[in-house]
Structure formats: C-alpha cells, structure tokens
CSV table of C-alpha atoms in Angstrom, one decimal:
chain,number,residue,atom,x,y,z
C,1,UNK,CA,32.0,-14.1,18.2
C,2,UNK,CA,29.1,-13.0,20.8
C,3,UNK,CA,29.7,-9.3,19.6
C,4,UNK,CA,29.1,-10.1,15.9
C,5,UNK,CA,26.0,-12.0,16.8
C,6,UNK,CA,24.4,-9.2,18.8
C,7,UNK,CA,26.1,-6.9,15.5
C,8,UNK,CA,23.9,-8.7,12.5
C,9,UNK,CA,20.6,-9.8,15.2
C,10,UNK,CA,20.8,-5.9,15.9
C,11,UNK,CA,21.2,-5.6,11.9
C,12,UNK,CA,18.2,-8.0,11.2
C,13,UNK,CA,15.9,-6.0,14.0
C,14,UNK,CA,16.5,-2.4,11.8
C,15,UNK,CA,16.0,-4.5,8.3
C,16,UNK,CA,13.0,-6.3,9.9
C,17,UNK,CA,11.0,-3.3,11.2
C,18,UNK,CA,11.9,-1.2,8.3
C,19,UNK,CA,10.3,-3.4,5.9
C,20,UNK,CA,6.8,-2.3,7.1
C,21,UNK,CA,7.7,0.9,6.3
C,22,UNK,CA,8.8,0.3,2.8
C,23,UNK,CA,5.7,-1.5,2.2
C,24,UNK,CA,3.8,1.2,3.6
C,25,UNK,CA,5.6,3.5,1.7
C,26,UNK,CA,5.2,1.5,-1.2
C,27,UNK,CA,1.6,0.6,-1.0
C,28,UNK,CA,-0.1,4.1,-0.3
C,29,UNK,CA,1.7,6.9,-2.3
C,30,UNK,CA,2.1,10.0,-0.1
C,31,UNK,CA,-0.2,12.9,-0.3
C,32,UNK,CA,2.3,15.5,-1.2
C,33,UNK,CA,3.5,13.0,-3.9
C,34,UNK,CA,-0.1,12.8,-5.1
C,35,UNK,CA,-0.3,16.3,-6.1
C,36,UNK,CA,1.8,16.1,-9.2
C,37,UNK,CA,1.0,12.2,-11.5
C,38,UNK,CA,-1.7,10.9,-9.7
C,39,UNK,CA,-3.6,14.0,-9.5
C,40,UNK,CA,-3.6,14.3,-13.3
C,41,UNK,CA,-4.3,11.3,-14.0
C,42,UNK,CA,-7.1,10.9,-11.6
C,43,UNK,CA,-8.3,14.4,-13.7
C,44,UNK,CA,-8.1,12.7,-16.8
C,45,UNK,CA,-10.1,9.9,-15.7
C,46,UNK,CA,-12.3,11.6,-14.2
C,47,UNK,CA,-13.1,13.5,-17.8
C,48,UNK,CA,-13.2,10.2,-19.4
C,49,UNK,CA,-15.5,8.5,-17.1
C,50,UNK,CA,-18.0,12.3,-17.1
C,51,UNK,CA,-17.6,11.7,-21.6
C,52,UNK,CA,-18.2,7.8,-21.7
C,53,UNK,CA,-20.1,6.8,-18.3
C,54,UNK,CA,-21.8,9.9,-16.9
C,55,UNK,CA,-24.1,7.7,-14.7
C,56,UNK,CA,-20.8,6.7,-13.0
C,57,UNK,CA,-18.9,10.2,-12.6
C,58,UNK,CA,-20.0,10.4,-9.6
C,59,UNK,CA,-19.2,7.4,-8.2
C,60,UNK,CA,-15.5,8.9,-9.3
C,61,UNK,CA,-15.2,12.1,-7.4
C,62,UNK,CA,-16.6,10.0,-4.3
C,63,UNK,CA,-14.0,7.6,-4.7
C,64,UNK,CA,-11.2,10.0,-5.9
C,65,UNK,CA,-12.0,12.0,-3.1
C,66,UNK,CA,-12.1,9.3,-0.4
C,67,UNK,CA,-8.5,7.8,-1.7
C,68,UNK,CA,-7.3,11.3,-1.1
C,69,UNK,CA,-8.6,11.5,2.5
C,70,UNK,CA,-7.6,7.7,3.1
C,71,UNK,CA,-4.2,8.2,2.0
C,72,UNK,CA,-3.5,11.5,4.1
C,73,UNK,CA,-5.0,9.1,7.3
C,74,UNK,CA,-2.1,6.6,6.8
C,75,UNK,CA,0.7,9.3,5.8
C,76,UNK,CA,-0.5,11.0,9.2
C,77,UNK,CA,-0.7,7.4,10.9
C,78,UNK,CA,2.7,6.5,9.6
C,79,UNK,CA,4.3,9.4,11.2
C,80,UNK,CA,3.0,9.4,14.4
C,81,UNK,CA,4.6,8.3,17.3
C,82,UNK,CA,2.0,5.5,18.4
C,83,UNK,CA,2.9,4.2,16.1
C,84,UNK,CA,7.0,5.0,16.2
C,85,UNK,CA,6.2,3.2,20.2
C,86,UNK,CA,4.4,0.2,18.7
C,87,UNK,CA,7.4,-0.2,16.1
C,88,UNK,CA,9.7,-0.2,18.9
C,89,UNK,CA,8.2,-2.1,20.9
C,90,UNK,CA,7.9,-4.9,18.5
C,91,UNK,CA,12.0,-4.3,17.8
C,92,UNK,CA,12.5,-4.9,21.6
C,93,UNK,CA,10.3,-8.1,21.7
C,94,UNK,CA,11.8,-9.7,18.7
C,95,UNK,CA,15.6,-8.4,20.6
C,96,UNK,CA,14.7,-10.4,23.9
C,97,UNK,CA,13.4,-13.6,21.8
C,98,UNK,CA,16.8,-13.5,20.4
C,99,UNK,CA,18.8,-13.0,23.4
C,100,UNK,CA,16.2,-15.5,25.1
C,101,UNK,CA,16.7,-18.0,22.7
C,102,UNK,CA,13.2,-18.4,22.0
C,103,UNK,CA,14.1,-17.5,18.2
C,104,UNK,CA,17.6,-17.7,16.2
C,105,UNK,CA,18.7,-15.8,14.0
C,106,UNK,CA,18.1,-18.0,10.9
C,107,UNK,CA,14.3,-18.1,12.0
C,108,UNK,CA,14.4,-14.1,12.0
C,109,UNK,CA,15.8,-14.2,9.0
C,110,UNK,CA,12.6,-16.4,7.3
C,111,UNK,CA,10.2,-14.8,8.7
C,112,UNK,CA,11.8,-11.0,7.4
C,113,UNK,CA,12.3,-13.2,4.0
C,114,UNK,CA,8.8,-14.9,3.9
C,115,UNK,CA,7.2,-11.4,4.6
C,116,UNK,CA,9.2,-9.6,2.3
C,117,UNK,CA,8.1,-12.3,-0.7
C,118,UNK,CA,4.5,-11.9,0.5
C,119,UNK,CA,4.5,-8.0,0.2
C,120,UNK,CA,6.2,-8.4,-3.4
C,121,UNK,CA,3.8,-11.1,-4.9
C,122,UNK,CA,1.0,-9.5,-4.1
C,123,UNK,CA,2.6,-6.1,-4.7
C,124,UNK,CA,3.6,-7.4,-8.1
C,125,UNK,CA,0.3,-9.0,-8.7
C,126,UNK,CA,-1.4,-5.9,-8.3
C,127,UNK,CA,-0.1,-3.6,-10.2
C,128,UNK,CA,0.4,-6.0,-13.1
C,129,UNK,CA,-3.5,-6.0,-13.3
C,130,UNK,CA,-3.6,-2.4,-12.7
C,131,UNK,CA,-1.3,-2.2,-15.9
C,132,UNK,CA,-3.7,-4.0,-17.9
C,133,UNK,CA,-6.8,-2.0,-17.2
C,134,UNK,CA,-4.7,1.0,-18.0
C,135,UNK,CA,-3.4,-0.9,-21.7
C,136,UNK,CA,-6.9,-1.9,-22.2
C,137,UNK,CA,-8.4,1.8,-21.9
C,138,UNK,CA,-5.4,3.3,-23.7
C,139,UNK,CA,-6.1,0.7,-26.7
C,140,UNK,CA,-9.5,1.4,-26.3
C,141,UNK,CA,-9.2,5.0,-26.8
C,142,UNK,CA,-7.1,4.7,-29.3
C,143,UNK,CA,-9.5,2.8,-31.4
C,144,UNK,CA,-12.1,5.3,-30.1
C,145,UNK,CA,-14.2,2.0,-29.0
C,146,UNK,CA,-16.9,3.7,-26.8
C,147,UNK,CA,-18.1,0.2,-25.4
C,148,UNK,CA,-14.6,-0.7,-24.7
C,149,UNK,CA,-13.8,2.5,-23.3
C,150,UNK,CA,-16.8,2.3,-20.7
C,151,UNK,CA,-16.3,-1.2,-19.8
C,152,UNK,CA,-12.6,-0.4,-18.8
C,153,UNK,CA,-13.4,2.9,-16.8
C,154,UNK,CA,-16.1,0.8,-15.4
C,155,UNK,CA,-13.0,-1.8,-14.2
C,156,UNK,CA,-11.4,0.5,-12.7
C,157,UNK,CA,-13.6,2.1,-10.9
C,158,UNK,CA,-14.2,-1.0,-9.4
C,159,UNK,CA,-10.0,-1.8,-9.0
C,160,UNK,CA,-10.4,2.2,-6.6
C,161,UNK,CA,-13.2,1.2,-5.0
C,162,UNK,CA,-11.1,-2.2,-3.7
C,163,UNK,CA,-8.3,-0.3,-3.1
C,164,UNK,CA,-10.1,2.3,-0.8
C,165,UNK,CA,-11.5,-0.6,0.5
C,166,UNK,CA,-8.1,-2.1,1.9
C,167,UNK,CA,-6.6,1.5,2.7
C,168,UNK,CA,-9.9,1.5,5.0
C,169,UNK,CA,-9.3,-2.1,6.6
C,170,UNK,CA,-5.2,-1.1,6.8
C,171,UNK,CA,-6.7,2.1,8.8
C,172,UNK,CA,-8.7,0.3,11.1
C,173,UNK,CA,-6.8,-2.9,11.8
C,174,UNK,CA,-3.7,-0.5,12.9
C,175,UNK,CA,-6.0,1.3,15.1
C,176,UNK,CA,-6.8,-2.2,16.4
C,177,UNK,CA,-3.7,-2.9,17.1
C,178,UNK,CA,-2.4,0.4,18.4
C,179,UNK,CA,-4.8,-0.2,21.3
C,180,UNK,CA,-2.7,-1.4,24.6
C-alpha cells in the first residue's frame, strides 16, 4: 500500500510540474514555430494595417518585432537550466510536504486541478476574443468596409500590444523568482 502511494504522489509531482510547461508551451508559440503561420499572418497584417491605418504601421513593426524578441527570451528561458533547477526544486519541496504530511495527496491533486482550470479559462477566454477580432476584420474586408477594417486592425493592435505586455511581466517575474 506505502509503495503505491509514493507510485501516484511521485505520478502527481511529474503531472504537476509539467503543467507549467504545457502552459508555457501553450501560451507563447515557439520561435521556430513562428516562422511558418504566424509570420504570414503577422505580414498580412502588417500590409493591411500600412493600406487602412498608415499612421499606425509603425506601431506594427514595433510591436511585431518586439513579440518576436519576447518570445525567443522565454523559448531561451524555458530551456535553460535555472530554470530546469528551480523546477526541480519546487518537485522536491512539494515530495517532502508529502512524505512530511504537511500536504496529502488529495490537496495536491486540487491545487494541480485548480491551476490547470485557471490556465484554461483564461486560456480559453483569450483566444475566444482573439477569434472575434479576427471574424470582425475578415467580415470587414469582405464587405470592403474601410471604417470597419481600421477600427478592427486598430483592436488588435491594441490585443499585441497587451500580449507583449504580459510576455514582458512573465519575463520579469521569472527572473524574480529565479533569484535565490
């Protein structure tokens, strides 16, 4: 019976700290990755936004540019061993609160549940309105609506400047917390 509680608490550690990951991995696409979709989209855009709102195409290639740069920073983060330590750490801590008794599993289990349902709300929530800025140009275009088509690029450009905005506070609050 003690063996196949240390099995599934040793189970619940690798599910626990692998969830970060996924979110990471979800959240900020890889660089290589961008190369192909993103890159051509964030082209097109770019030629939209330099047709129907030259006064902001440079806003675009700023923000294009910094989301590229952003994004290679937490590929590189993710992939380093601080941060491979801190994960381990964190694995080890969460093993001794087990073994100490400070935590059972069921309360592991919660918290990996509740933080899991966190990451997909907002996840979910996020690209659902990214979704609809995207319908609302592609509508707009097609109806060749050059008001509608400026106020949507103009929405978006907002939606990347937010998102380099969190990239840049995920950045710094790991550096934060990779400090000993």
């Amino acid at each position: 019976m003690k063996r196949w509680l240390q099995m599934t608490a040793a189970a619940l550690l690798i599910l626990m700290l692998t969830t970060p990951a996924a979110a990471a991995e979800a959240s900020f696409m890889k660089p290589e990755k961008q190369d192909g979709q993103a890159q051509e989209q964030g082209m097109r855009i770019l030629e939209l936004a330099e047709q129907y709102t030259p006064e902001q195409a440079a806003k675009w290639k700023e923000e294009l540019a910094k989301r590229t740069v952003l994004r290679e920073q937490l590929h590189k983060y993710k992939n380093s061993s601080k941060y491979r330590k801190k994960q381990e750490k964190m694995k080890q801590e969460l093993k001794q609160k087990l073994d100490s008794g400070e935590m059972t599993q069921e309360d592991l289990k919660k918290m990996i549940q509740q933080k899991k349902k966190e990451f997909a709300e907002k996840h979910r929530a996020w690209k659902e309105e990214g979704s609809k800025l995207q319908q609302q140009l592609e509508q707009a275009l097609a109806e060749q609506n050059e008001h509608e088509i400026a106020a949507a690029l103009n929405a978006m450009l907002k939606r990347l400047q937010q998102s380099n905005q969190r990239m840049a506070e995920k950045l710094q609050s790991l550096d934060q917390n990779m400090k000993p």
